Short mmCIF file of C-alpha atoms in Angstrom, two decimals:
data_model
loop_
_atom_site.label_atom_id
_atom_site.label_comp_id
_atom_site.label_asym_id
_atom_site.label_seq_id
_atom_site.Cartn_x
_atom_site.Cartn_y
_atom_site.Cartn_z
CA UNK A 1 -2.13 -8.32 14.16
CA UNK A 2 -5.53 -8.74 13.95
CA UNK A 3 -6.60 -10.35 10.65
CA UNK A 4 -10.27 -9.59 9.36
CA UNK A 5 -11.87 -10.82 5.67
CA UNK A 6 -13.27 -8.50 3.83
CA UNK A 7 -14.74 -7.19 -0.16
CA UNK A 8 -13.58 -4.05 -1.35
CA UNK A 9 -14.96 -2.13 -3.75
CA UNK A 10 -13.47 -0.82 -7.06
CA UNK A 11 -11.14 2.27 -5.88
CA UNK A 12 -9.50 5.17 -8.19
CA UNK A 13 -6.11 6.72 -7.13
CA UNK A 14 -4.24 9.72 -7.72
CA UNK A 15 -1.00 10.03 -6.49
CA UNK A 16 2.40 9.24 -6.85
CA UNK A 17 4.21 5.75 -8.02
CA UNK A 18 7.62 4.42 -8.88
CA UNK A 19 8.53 0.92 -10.09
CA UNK A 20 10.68 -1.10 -8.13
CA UNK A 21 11.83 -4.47 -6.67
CA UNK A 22 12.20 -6.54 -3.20
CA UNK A 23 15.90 -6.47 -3.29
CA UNK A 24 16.15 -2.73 -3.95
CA UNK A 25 13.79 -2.20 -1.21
CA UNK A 26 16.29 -4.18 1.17
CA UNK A 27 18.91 -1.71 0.84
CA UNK A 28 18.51 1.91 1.80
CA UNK A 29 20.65 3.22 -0.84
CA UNK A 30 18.85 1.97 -3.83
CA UNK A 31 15.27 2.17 -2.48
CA UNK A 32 12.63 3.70 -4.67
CA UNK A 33 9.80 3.80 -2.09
CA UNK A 34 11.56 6.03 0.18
CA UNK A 35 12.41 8.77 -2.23
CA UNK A 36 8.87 8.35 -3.94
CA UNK A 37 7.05 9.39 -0.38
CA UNK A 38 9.89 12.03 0.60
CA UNK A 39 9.09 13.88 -2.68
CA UNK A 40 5.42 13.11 -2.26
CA UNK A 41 5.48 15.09 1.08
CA UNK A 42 7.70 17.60 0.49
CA UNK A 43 6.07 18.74 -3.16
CA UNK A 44 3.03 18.81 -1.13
CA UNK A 45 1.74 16.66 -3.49
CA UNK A 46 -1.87 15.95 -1.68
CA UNK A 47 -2.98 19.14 -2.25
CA UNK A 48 -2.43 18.82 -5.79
CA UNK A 49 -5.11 15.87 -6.09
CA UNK A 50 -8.23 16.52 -7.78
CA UNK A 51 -11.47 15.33 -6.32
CA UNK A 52 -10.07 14.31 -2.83
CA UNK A 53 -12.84 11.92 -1.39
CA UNK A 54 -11.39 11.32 2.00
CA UNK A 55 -8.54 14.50 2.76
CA UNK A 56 -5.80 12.87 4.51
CA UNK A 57 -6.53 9.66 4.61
CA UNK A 58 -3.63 8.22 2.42
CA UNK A 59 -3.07 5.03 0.63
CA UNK A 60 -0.13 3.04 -0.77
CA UNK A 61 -0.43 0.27 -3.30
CA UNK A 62 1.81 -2.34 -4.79
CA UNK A 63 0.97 -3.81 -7.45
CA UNK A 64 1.93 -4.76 -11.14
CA UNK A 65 3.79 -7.90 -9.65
CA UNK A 66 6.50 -9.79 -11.86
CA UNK A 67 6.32 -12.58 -9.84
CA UNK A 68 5.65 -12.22 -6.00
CA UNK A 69 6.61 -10.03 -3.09
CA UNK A 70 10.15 -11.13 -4.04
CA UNK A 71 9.88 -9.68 -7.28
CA UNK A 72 9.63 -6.37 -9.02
CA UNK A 73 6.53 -4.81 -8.69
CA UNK A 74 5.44 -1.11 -9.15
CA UNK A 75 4.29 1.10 -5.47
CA UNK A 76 1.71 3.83 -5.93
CA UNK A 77 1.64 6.44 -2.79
CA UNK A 78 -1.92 8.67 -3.02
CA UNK A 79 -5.21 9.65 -1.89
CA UNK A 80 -8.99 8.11 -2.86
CA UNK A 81 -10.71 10.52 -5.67
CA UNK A 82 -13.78 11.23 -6.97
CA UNK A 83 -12.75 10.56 -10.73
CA UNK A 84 -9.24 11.56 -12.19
CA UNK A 85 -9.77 11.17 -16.28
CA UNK A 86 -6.62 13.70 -16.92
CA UNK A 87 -5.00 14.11 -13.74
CA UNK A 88 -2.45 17.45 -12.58
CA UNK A 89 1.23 16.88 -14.39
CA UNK A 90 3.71 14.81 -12.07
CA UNK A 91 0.81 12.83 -10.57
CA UNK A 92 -0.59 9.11 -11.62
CA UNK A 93 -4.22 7.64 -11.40
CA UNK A 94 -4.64 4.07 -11.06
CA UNK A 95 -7.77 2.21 -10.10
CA UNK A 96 -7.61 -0.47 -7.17
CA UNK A 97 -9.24 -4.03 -8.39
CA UNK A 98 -12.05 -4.60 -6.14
CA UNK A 99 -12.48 -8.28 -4.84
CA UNK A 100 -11.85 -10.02 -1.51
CA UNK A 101 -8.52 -9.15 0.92
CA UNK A 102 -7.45 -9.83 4.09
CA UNK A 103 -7.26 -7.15 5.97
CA UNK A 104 -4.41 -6.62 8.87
CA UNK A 105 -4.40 -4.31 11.50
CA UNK A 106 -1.37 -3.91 13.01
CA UNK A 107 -0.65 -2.83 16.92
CA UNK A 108 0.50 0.58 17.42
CA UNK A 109 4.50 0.83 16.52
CA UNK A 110 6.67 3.49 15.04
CA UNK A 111 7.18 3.96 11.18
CA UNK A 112 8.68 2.15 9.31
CA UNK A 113 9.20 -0.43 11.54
CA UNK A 114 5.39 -1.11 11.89
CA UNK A 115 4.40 -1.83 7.94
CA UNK A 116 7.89 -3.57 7.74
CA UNK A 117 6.72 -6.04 10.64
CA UNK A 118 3.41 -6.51 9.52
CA UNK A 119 4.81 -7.39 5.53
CA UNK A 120 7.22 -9.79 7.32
CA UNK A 121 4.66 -11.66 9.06
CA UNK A 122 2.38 -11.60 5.87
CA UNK A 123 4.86 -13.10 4.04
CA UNK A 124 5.42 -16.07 6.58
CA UNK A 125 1.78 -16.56 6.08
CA UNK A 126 0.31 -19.48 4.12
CA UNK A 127 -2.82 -19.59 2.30
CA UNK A 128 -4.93 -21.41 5.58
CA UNK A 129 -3.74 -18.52 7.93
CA UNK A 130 -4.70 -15.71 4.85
CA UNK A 131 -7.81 -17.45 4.01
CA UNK A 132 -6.72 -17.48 0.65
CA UNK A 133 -4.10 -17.89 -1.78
CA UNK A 134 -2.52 -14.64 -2.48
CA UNK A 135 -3.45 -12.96 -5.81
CA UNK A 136 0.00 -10.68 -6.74
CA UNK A 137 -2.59 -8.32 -8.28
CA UNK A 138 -2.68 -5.58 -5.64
CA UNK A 139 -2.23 -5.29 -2.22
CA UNK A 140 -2.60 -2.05 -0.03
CA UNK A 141 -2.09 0.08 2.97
CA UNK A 142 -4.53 2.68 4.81
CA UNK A 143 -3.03 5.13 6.64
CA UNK A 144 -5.38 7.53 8.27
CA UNK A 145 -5.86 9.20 11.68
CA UNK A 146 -4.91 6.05 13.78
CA UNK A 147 -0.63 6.88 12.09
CA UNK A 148 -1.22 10.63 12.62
CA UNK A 149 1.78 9.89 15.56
CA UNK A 150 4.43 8.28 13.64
CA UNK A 151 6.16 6.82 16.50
CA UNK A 152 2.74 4.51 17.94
CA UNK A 153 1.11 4.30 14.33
CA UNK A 154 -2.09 1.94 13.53
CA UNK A 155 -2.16 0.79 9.81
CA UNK A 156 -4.71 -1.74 8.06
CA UNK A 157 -2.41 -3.79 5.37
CA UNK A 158 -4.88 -5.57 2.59
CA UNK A 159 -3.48 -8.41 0.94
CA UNK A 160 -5.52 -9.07 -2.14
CA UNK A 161 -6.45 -13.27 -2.33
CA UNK A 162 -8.36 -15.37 -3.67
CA UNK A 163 -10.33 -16.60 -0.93
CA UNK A 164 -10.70 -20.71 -0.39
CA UNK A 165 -13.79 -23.14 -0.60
#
């Protein structure tokens, strides 16, 4: 993966989210993620969104931490928008924290397998290799037209950290 540092502005959601945990995530049968982006597809939930920005281009966030990655933590699956004071019934809005992340972009690989590769090589990572100690306040994923083909999918992971010296 190919690690870059970079600032990131203030972002508003609107999508979907679930709360959820590491060890549920670990076992297919009590996942929340899953479920959350199945019904996000198949309501057809995008074109629900109010004030698209960027159609298509879709983001998911974890944040909300309890403790760290091995914790529970809440997972937000949406779209960029213009500005979402009351938004459609069944959808959320949340606002990504702007600040410094370290941005990963992964090789192509199929889905699921190539966010679940990149995560576990994130979370090997100490703060030298990040650049940073890790903040638990947000982290995110881009998917855009680089994952169109779900079987040789690029995605940029952002790990939110407070960055050293």
């Amino acid at each position: 993966m190919e690690k870059t540092i970079v600032k990131v502005e203030n972002t508003q959601l609107m999508g979907v989210q679930v709360r959820t945990s590491y060890e549920k995530e670990m076992n297919p049968l009590t996942s929340e993620i899953a479920p959350c982006v199945q019904r996000y597809w198949q309501l057809g939930l995008a074109d629900k969104l109010v004030g698209r920005i960027n159609p298509g281009r879709l983001i998911a966030a974890y944040f909300d931490y309890e403790t760290d990655h091995t914790g529970v933590y809440s997972y937000f699956l949406g779209e960029e928008v213009e500005f979402a004071a009351s938004p459609p019934e069944g959808l959320s809005v949340l606002t990504l924290p702007g600040g410094s992340f370290a941005r990963f972009t992964t090789l192509p690989a199929p889905i699921p397998h190539v966010i679940m590769d990149a995560w576990y090589n994130i979370w090997q990572m100490d703060a030298s290799v990040l650049s940073g100690e890790r903040k638990y306040q947000v982290d995110f994923e881009v998917y855009d037209e680089r994952a169109i083909n779900p079987m040789a999918a690029i995605v940029d992971v952002y790990v939110g950290i407070a960055t050293l010296g």
